[in-house]
PDB file of C-alpha atoms and ligand atoms in Angstrom:
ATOM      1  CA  UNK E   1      17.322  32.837 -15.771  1.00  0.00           C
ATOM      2  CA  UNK E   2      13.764  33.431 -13.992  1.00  0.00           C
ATOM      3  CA  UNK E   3      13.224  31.301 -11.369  1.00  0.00           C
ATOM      4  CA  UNK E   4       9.332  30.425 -11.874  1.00  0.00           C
ATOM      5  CA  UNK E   5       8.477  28.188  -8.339  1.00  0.00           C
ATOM      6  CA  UNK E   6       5.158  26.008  -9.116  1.00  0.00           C
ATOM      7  CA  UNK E   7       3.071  25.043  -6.146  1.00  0.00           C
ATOM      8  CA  UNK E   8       0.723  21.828  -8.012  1.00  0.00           C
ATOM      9  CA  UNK E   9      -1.957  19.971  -5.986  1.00  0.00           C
ATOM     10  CA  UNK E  10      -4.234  17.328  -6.540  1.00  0.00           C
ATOM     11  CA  UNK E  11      -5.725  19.096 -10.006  1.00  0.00           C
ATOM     12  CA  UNK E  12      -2.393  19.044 -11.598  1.00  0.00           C
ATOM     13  CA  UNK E  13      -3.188  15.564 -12.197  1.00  0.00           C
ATOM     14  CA  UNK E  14      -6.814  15.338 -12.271  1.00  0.00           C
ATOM     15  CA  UNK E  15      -6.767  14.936 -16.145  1.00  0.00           C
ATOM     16  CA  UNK E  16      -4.330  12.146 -15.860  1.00  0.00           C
ATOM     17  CA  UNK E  17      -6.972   9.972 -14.308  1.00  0.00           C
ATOM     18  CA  UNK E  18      -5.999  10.630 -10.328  1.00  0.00           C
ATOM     19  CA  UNK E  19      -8.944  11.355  -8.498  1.00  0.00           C
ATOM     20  CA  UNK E  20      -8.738  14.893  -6.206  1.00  0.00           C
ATOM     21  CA  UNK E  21      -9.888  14.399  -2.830  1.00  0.00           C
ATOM     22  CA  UNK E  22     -12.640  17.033  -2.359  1.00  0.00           C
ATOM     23  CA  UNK E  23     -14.218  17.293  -5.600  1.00  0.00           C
ATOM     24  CA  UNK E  24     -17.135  15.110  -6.034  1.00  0.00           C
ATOM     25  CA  UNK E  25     -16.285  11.665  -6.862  1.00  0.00           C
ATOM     26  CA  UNK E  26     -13.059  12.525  -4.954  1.00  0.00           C
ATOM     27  CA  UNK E  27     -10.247   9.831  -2.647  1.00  0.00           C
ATOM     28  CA  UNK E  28     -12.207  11.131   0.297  1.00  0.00           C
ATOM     29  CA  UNK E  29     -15.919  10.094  -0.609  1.00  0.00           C
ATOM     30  CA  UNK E  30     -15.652   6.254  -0.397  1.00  0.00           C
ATOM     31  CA  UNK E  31     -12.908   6.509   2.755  1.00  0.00           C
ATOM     32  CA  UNK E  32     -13.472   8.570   6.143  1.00  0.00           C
ATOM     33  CA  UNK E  33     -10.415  10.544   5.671  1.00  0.00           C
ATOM     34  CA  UNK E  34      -9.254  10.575   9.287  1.00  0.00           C
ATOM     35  CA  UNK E  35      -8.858   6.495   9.051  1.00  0.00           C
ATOM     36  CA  UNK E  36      -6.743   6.663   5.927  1.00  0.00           C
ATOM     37  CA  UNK E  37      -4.989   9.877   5.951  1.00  0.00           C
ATOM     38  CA  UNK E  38      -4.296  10.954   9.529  1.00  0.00           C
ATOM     39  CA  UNK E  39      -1.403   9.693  12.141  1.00  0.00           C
ATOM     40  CA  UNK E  40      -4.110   8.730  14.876  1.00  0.00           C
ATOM     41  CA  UNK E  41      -6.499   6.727  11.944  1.00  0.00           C
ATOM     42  CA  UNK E  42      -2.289   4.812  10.860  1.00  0.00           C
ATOM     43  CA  UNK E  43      -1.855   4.052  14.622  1.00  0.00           C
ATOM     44  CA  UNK E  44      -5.533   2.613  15.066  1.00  0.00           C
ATOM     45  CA  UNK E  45      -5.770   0.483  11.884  1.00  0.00           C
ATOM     46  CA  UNK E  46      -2.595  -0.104   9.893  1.00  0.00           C
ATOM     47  CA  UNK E  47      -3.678  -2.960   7.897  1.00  0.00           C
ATOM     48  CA  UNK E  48      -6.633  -0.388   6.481  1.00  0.00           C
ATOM     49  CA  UNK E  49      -3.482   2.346   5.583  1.00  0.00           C
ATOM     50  CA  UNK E  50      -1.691  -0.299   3.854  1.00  0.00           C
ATOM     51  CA  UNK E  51      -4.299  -1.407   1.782  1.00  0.00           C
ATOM     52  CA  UNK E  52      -5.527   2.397   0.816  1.00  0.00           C
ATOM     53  CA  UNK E  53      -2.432   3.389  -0.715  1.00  0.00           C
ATOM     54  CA  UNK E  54      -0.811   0.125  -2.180  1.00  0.00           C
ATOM     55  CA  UNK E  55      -4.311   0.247  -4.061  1.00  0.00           C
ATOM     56  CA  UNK E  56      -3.700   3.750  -5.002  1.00  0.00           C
ATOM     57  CA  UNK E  57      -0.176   3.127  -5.589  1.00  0.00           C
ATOM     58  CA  UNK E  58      -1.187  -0.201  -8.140  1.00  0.00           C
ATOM     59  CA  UNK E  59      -3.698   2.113  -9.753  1.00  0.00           C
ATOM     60  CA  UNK E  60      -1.085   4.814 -10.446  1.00  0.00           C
ATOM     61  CA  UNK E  61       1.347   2.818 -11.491  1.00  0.00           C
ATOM     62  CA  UNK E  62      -0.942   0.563 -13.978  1.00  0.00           C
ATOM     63  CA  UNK E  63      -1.866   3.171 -16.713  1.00  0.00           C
ATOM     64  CA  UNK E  64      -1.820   6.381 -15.459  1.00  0.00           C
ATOM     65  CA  UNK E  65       0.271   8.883 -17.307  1.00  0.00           C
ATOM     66  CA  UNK E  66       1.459  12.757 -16.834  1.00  0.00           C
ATOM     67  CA  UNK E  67      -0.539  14.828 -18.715  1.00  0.00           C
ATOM     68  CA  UNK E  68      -0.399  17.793 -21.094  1.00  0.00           C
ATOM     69  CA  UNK E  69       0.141  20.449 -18.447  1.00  0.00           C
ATOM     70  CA  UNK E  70       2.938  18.512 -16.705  1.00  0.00           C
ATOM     71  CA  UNK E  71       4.670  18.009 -19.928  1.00  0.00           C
ATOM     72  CA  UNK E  72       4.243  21.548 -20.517  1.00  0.00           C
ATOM     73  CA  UNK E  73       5.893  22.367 -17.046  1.00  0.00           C
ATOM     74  CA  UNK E  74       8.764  20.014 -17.899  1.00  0.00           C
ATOM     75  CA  UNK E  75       9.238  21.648 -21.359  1.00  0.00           C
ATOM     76  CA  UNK E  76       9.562  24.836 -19.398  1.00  0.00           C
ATOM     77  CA  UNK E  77      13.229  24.220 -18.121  1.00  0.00           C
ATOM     78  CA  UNK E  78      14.961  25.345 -20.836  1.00  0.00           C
ATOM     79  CA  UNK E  79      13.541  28.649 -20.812  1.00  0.00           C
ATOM     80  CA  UNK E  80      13.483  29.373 -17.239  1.00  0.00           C
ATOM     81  CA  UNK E  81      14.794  28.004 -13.404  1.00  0.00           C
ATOM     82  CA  UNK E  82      11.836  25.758 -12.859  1.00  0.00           C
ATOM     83  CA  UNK E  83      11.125  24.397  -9.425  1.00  0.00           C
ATOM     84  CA  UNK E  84       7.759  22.190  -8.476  1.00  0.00           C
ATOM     85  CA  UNK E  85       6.539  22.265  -4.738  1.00  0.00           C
ATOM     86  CA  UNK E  86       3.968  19.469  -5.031  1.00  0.00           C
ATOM     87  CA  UNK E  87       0.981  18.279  -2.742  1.00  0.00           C
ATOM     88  CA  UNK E  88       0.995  15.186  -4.820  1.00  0.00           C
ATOM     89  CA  UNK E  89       2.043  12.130  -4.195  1.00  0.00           C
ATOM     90  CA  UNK E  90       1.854  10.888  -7.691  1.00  0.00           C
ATOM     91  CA  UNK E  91       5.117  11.091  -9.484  1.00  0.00           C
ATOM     92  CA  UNK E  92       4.153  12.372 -12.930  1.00  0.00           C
ATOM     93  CA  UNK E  93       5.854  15.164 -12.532  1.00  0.00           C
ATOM     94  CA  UNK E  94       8.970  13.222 -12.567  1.00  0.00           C
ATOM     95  CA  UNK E  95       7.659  11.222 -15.086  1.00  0.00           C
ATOM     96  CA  UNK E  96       6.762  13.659 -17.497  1.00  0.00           C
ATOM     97  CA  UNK E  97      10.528  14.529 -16.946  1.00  0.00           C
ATOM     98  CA  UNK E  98      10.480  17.544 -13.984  1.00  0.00           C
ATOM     99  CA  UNK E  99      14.089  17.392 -12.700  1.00  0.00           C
ATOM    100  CA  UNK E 100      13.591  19.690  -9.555  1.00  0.00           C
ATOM    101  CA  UNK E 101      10.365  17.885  -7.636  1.00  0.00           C
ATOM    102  CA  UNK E 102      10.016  18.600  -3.934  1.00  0.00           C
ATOM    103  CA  UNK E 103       6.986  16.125  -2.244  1.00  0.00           C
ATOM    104  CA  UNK E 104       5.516  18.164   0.449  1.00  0.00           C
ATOM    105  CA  UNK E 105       2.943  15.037   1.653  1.00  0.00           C
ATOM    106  CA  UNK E 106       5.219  12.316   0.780  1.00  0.00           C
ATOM    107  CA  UNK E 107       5.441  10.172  -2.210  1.00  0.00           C
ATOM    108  CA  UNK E 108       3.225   6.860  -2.713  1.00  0.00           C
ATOM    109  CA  UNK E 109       5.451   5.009  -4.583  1.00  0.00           C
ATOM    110  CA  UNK E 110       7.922   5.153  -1.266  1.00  0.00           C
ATOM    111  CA  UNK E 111       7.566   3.418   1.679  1.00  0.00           C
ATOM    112  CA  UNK E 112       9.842   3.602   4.825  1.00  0.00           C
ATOM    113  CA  UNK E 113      11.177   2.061   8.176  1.00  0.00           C
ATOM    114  CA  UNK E 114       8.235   3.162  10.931  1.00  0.00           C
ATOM    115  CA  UNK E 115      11.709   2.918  13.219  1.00  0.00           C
ATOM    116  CA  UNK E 116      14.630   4.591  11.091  1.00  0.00           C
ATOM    117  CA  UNK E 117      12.444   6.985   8.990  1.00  0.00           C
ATOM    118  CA  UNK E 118      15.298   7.839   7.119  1.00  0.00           C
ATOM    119  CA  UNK E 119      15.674   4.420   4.770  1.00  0.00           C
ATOM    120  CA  UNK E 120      13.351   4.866   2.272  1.00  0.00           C
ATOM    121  CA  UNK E 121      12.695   2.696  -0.244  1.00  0.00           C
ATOM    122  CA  UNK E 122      11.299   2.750  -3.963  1.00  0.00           C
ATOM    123  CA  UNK E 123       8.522   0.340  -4.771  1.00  0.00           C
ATOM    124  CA  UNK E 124       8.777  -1.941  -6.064  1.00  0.00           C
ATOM    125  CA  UNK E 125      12.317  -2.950  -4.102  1.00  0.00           C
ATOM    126  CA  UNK E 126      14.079  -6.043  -3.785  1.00  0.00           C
ATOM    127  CA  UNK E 127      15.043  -5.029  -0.510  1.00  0.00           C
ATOM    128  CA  UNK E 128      11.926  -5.580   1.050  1.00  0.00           C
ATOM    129  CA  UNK E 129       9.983  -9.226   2.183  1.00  0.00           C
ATOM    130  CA  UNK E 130       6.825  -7.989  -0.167  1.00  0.00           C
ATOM    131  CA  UNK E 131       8.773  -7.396  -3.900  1.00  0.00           C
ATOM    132  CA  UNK E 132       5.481  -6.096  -5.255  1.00  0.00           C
ATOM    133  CA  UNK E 133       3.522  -2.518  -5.110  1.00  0.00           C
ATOM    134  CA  UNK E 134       1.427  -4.282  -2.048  1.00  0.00           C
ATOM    135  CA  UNK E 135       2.658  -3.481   1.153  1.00  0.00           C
ATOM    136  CA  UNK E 136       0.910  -4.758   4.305  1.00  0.00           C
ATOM    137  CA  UNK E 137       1.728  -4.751   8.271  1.00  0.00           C
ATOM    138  CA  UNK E 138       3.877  -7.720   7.652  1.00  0.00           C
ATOM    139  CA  UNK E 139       6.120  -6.299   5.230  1.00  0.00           C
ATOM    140  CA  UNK E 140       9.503  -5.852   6.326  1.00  0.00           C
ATOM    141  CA  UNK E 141      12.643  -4.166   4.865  1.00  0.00           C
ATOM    142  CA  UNK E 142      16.140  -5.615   5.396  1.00  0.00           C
ATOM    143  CA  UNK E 143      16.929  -4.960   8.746  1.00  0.00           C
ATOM    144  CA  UNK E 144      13.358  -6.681   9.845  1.00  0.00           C
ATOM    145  CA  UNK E 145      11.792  -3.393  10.757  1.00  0.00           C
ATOM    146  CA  UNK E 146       8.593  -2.583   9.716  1.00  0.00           C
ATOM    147  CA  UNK E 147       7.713  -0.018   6.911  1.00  0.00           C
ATOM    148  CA  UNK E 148       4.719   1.963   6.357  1.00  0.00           C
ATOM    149  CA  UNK E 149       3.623   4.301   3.520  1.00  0.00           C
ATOM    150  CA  UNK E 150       5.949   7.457   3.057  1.00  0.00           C
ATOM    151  CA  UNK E 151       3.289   9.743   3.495  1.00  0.00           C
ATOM    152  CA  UNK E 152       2.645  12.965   5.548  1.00  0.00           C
ATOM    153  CA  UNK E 153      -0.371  12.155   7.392  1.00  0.00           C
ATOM    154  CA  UNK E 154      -2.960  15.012   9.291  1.00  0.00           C
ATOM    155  CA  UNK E 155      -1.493  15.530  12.811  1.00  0.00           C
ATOM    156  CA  UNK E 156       2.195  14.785  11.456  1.00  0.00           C
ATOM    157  CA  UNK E 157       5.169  16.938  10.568  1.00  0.00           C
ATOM    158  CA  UNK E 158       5.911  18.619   6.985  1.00  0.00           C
ATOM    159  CA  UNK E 159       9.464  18.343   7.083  1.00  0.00           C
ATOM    160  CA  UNK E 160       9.770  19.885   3.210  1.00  0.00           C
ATOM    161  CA  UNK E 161       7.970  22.620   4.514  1.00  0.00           C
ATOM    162  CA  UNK E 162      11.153  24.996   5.466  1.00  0.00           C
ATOM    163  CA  UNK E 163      13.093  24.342   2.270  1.00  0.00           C
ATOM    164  CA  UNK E 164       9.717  25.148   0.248  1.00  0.00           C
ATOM    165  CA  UNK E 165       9.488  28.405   2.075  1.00  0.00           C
ATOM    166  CA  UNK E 166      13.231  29.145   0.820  1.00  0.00           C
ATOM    167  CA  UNK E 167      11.936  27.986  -2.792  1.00  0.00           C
ATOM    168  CA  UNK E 168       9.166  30.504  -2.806  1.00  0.00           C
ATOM    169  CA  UNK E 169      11.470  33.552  -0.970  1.00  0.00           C
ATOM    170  CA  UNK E 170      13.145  33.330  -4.473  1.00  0.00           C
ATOM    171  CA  UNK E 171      10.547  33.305  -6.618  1.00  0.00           C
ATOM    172  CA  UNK E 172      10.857  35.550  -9.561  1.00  0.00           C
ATOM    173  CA  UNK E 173       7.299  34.313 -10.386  1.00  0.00           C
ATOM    174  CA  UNK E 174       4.648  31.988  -8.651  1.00  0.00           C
ATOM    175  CA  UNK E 175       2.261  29.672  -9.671  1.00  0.00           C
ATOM    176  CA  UNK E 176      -0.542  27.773  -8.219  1.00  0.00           C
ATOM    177  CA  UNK E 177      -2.533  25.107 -10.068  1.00  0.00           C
ATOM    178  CA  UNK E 178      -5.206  22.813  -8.764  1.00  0.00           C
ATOM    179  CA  UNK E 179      -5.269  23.236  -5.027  1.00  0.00           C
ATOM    180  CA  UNK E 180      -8.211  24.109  -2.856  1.00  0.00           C
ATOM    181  CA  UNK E 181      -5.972  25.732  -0.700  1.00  0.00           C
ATOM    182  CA  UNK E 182      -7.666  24.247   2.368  1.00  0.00           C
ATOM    183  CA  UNK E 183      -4.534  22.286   3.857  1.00  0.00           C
ATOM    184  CA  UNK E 184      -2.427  24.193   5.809  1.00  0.00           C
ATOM    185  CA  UNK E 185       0.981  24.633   6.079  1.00  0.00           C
ATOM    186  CA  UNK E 186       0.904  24.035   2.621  1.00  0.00           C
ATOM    187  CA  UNK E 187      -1.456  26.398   1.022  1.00  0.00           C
ATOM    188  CA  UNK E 188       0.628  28.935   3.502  1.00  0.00           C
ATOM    189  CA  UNK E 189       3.457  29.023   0.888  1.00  0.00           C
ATOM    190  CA  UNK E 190       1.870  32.244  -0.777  1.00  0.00           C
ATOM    191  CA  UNK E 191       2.085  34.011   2.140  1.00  0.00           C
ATOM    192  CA  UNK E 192       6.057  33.999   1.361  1.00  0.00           C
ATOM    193  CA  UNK E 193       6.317  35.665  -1.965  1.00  0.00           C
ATOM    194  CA  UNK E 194       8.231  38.538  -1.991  1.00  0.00           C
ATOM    195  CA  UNK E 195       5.915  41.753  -2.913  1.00  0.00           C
ATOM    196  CA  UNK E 196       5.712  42.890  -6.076  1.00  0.00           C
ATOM    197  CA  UNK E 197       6.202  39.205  -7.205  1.00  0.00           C
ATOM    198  CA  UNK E 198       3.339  37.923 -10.163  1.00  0.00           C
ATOM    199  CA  UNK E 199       1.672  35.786  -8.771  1.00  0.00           C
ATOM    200  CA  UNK E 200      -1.144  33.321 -10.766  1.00  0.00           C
ATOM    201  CA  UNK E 201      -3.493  30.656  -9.764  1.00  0.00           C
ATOM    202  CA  UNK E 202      -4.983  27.941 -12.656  1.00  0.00           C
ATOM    203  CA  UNK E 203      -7.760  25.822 -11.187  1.00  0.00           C
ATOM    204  CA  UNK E 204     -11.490  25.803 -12.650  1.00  0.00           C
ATOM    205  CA  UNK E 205     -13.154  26.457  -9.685  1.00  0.00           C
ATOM    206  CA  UNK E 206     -10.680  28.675  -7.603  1.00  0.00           C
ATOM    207  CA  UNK E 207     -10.883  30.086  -3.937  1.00  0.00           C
ATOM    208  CA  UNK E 208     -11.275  33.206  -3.218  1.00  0.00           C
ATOM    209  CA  UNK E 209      -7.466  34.644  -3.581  1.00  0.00           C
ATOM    210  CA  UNK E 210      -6.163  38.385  -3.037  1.00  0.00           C
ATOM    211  CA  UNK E 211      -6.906  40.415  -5.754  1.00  0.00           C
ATOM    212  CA  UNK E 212      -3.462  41.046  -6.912  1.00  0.00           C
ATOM    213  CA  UNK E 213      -3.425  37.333  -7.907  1.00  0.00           C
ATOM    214  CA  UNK E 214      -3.721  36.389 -11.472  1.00  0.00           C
ATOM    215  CA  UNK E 215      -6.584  33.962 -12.000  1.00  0.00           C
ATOM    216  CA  UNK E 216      -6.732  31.737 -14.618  1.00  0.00           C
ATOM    217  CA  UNK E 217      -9.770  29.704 -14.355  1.00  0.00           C
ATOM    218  CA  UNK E 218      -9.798  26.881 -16.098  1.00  0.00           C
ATOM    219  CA  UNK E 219      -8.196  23.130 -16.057  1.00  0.00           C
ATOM    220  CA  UNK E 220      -4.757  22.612 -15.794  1.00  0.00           C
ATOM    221  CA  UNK E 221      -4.045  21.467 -19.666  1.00  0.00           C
ATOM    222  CA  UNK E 222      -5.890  24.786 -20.750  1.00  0.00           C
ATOM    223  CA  UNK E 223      -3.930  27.451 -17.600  1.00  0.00           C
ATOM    224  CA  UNK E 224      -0.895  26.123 -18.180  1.00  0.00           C
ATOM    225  CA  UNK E 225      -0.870  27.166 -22.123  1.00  0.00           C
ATOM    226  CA  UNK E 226      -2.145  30.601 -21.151  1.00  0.00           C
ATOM    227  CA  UNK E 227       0.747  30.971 -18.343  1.00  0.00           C
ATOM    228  CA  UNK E 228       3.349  30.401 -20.731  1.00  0.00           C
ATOM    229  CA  UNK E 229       2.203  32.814 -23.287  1.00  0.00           C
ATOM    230  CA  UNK E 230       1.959  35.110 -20.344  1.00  0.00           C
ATOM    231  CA  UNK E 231       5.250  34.336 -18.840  1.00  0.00           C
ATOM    232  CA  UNK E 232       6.552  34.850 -22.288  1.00  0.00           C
ATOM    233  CA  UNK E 233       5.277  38.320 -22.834  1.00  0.00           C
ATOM    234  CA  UNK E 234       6.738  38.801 -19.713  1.00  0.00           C
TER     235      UNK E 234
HETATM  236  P1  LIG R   1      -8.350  19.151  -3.342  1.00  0.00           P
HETATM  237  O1  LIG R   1      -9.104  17.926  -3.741  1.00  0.00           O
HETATM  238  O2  LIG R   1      -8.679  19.779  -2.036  1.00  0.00           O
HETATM  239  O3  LIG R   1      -8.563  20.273  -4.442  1.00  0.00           O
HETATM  240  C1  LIG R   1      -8.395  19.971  -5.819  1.00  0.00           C
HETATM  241  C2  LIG R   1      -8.481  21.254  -6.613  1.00  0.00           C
HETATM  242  O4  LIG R   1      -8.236  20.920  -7.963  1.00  0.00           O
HETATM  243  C3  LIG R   1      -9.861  21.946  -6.544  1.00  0.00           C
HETATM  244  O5  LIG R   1      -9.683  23.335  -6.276  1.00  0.00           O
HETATM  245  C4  LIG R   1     -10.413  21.714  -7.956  1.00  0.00           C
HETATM  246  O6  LIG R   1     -11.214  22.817  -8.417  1.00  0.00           O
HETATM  247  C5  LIG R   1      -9.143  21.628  -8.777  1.00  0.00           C
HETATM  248  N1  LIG R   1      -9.275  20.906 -10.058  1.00  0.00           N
HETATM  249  C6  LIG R   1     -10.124  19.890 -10.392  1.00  0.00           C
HETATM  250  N2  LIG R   1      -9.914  19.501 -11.667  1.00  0.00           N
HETATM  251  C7  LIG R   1      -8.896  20.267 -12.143  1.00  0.00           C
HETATM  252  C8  LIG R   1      -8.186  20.347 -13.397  1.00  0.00           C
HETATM  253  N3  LIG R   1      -8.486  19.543 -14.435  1.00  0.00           N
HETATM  254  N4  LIG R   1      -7.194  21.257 -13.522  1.00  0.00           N
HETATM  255  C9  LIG R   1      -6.864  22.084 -12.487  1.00  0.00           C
HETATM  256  N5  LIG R   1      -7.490  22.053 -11.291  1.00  0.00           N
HETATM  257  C10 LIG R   1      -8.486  21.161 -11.125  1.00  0.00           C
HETATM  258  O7  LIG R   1      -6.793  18.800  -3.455  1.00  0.00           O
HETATM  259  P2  LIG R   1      -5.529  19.538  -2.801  1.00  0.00           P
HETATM  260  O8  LIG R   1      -5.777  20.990  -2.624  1.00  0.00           O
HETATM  261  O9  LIG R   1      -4.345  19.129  -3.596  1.00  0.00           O
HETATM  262  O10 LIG R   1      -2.750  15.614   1.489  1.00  0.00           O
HETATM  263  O11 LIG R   1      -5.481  18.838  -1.399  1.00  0.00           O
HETATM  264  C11 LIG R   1      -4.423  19.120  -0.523  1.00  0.00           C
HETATM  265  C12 LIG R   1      -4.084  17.931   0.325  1.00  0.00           C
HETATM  266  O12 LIG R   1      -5.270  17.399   0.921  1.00  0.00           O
HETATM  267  C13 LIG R   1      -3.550  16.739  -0.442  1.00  0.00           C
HETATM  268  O13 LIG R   1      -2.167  16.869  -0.753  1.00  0.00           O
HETATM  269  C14 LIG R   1      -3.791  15.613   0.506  1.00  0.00           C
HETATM  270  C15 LIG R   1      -5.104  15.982   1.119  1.00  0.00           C
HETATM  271  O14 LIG R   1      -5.156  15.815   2.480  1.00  0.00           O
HETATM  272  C16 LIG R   1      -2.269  14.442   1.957  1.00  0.00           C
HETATM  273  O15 LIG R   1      -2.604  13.371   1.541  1.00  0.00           O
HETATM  274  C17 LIG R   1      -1.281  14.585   3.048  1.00  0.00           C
END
């Protein structure tokens, strides 16, 4: 079968209801972004990191739903080896039923121990002293360590990054939908696609990409049902 890799940022799930974060109206106009999202603004003020994402986290988790173009990518499997490198950390992907997922920046519905990164925990977990979606600097998992939002912040390590690079070295075809391509290493993924490998990019208002990438500008919903018919010609 194919193997089609899918690289999805924050446009993916723009129609869904989850705000981007450089469009207008975006996560980033109401918050500086280097108190919220980076590892020196987590270290500063904690209390401000918790609250930011367990009120994203409530707010995805109380009514917003994948929409057409990740059902569409899910419906894809059957036909071809489908594999999503995401900059989300929504999970509708998962939820619109995406069985290969791989979270570059983390996933907000996850927190973990700030001193054993490696237990993670689903929210919302019986394991930890706050049951809910909320976390705050007081919450604490079972050991009595601390947790904080599993999330890649600015200035910290992508540690999917290497086994998305070996994703995309396979790619029989590669796709790009709703990134501005701004946030590095991520938007460095096309960089490793074998030559000679189609290549498109869905987004309404796309960068400026090399000209042997297939453009598709419009919304996610409306790309996606013009990739397939493509892929299918194909
Ligand atoms: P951006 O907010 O930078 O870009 C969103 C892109 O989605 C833009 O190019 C829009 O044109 C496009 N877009 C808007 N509506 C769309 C729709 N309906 N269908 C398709 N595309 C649409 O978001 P990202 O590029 O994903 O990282 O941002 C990358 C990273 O920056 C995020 O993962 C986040 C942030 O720092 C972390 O939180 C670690």
């Amino acid at each position: 079968m194919k193997k089609i890799m899918i690289s999805t940022g924050a446009g993916m799930s723009a129609e869904s209801g989850m705000p981007t974060y450089r469009d207008a109206g975006g996560l980033w106009e109401n918050y500086p972004v280097m108190q919220v999202a980076s590892h020196e603004g987590y270290l500063r003020d904690p209390a401000l990191i918790h609250e930011f994402y367990s009120n994203m986290r409530q707010k995805l988790a109380g009514g917003i739903e994948p929409n057409e173009a990740h059902k569409m990518l899910a419906g894809l499997e059957g036909e071809f080896d489908v594999e999503i490198i995401t900059q989300n950390v929504d999970d509708l992907h998962e939820r619109a039923g995406s069985h290969n997922v791989l979270h570059l920046h983390g996933e907000l519905m996850k927190v973990r121990s700030v001193t054993h990164p490696e237990r993670v925990y689903t929210l919302p977990s019986d394991e930890l002293s706050d049951k809910g979606l909320v976390t705050t600097v007081d919450t604490v998992d079972p050991y009595g360590d601390h947790v904080r939002p599993h999330i890649v912040f600015f200035g910290e390590d992508v540690p999917n990054f290497t086994p998305a690079v070996d994703l995309v070295r396979q790619a029989d075809v590669f796709v790009v939908i709703g990134t501005s391509l701004v946030v590095y290493p991520a938007a460095a993924l096309l960089n490793y696609v074998r030559g000679g490998v189609p290549v498109y990019y869905i987004d309404p208002k796309p960068v400026p990409v090399p000209p042997s990438v297939h453009v598709i500008a419009k919304k996610a919903s409306e790309g996606v049902r013009d990739l397939i018919e493509a892929l299918r010609k194909g």
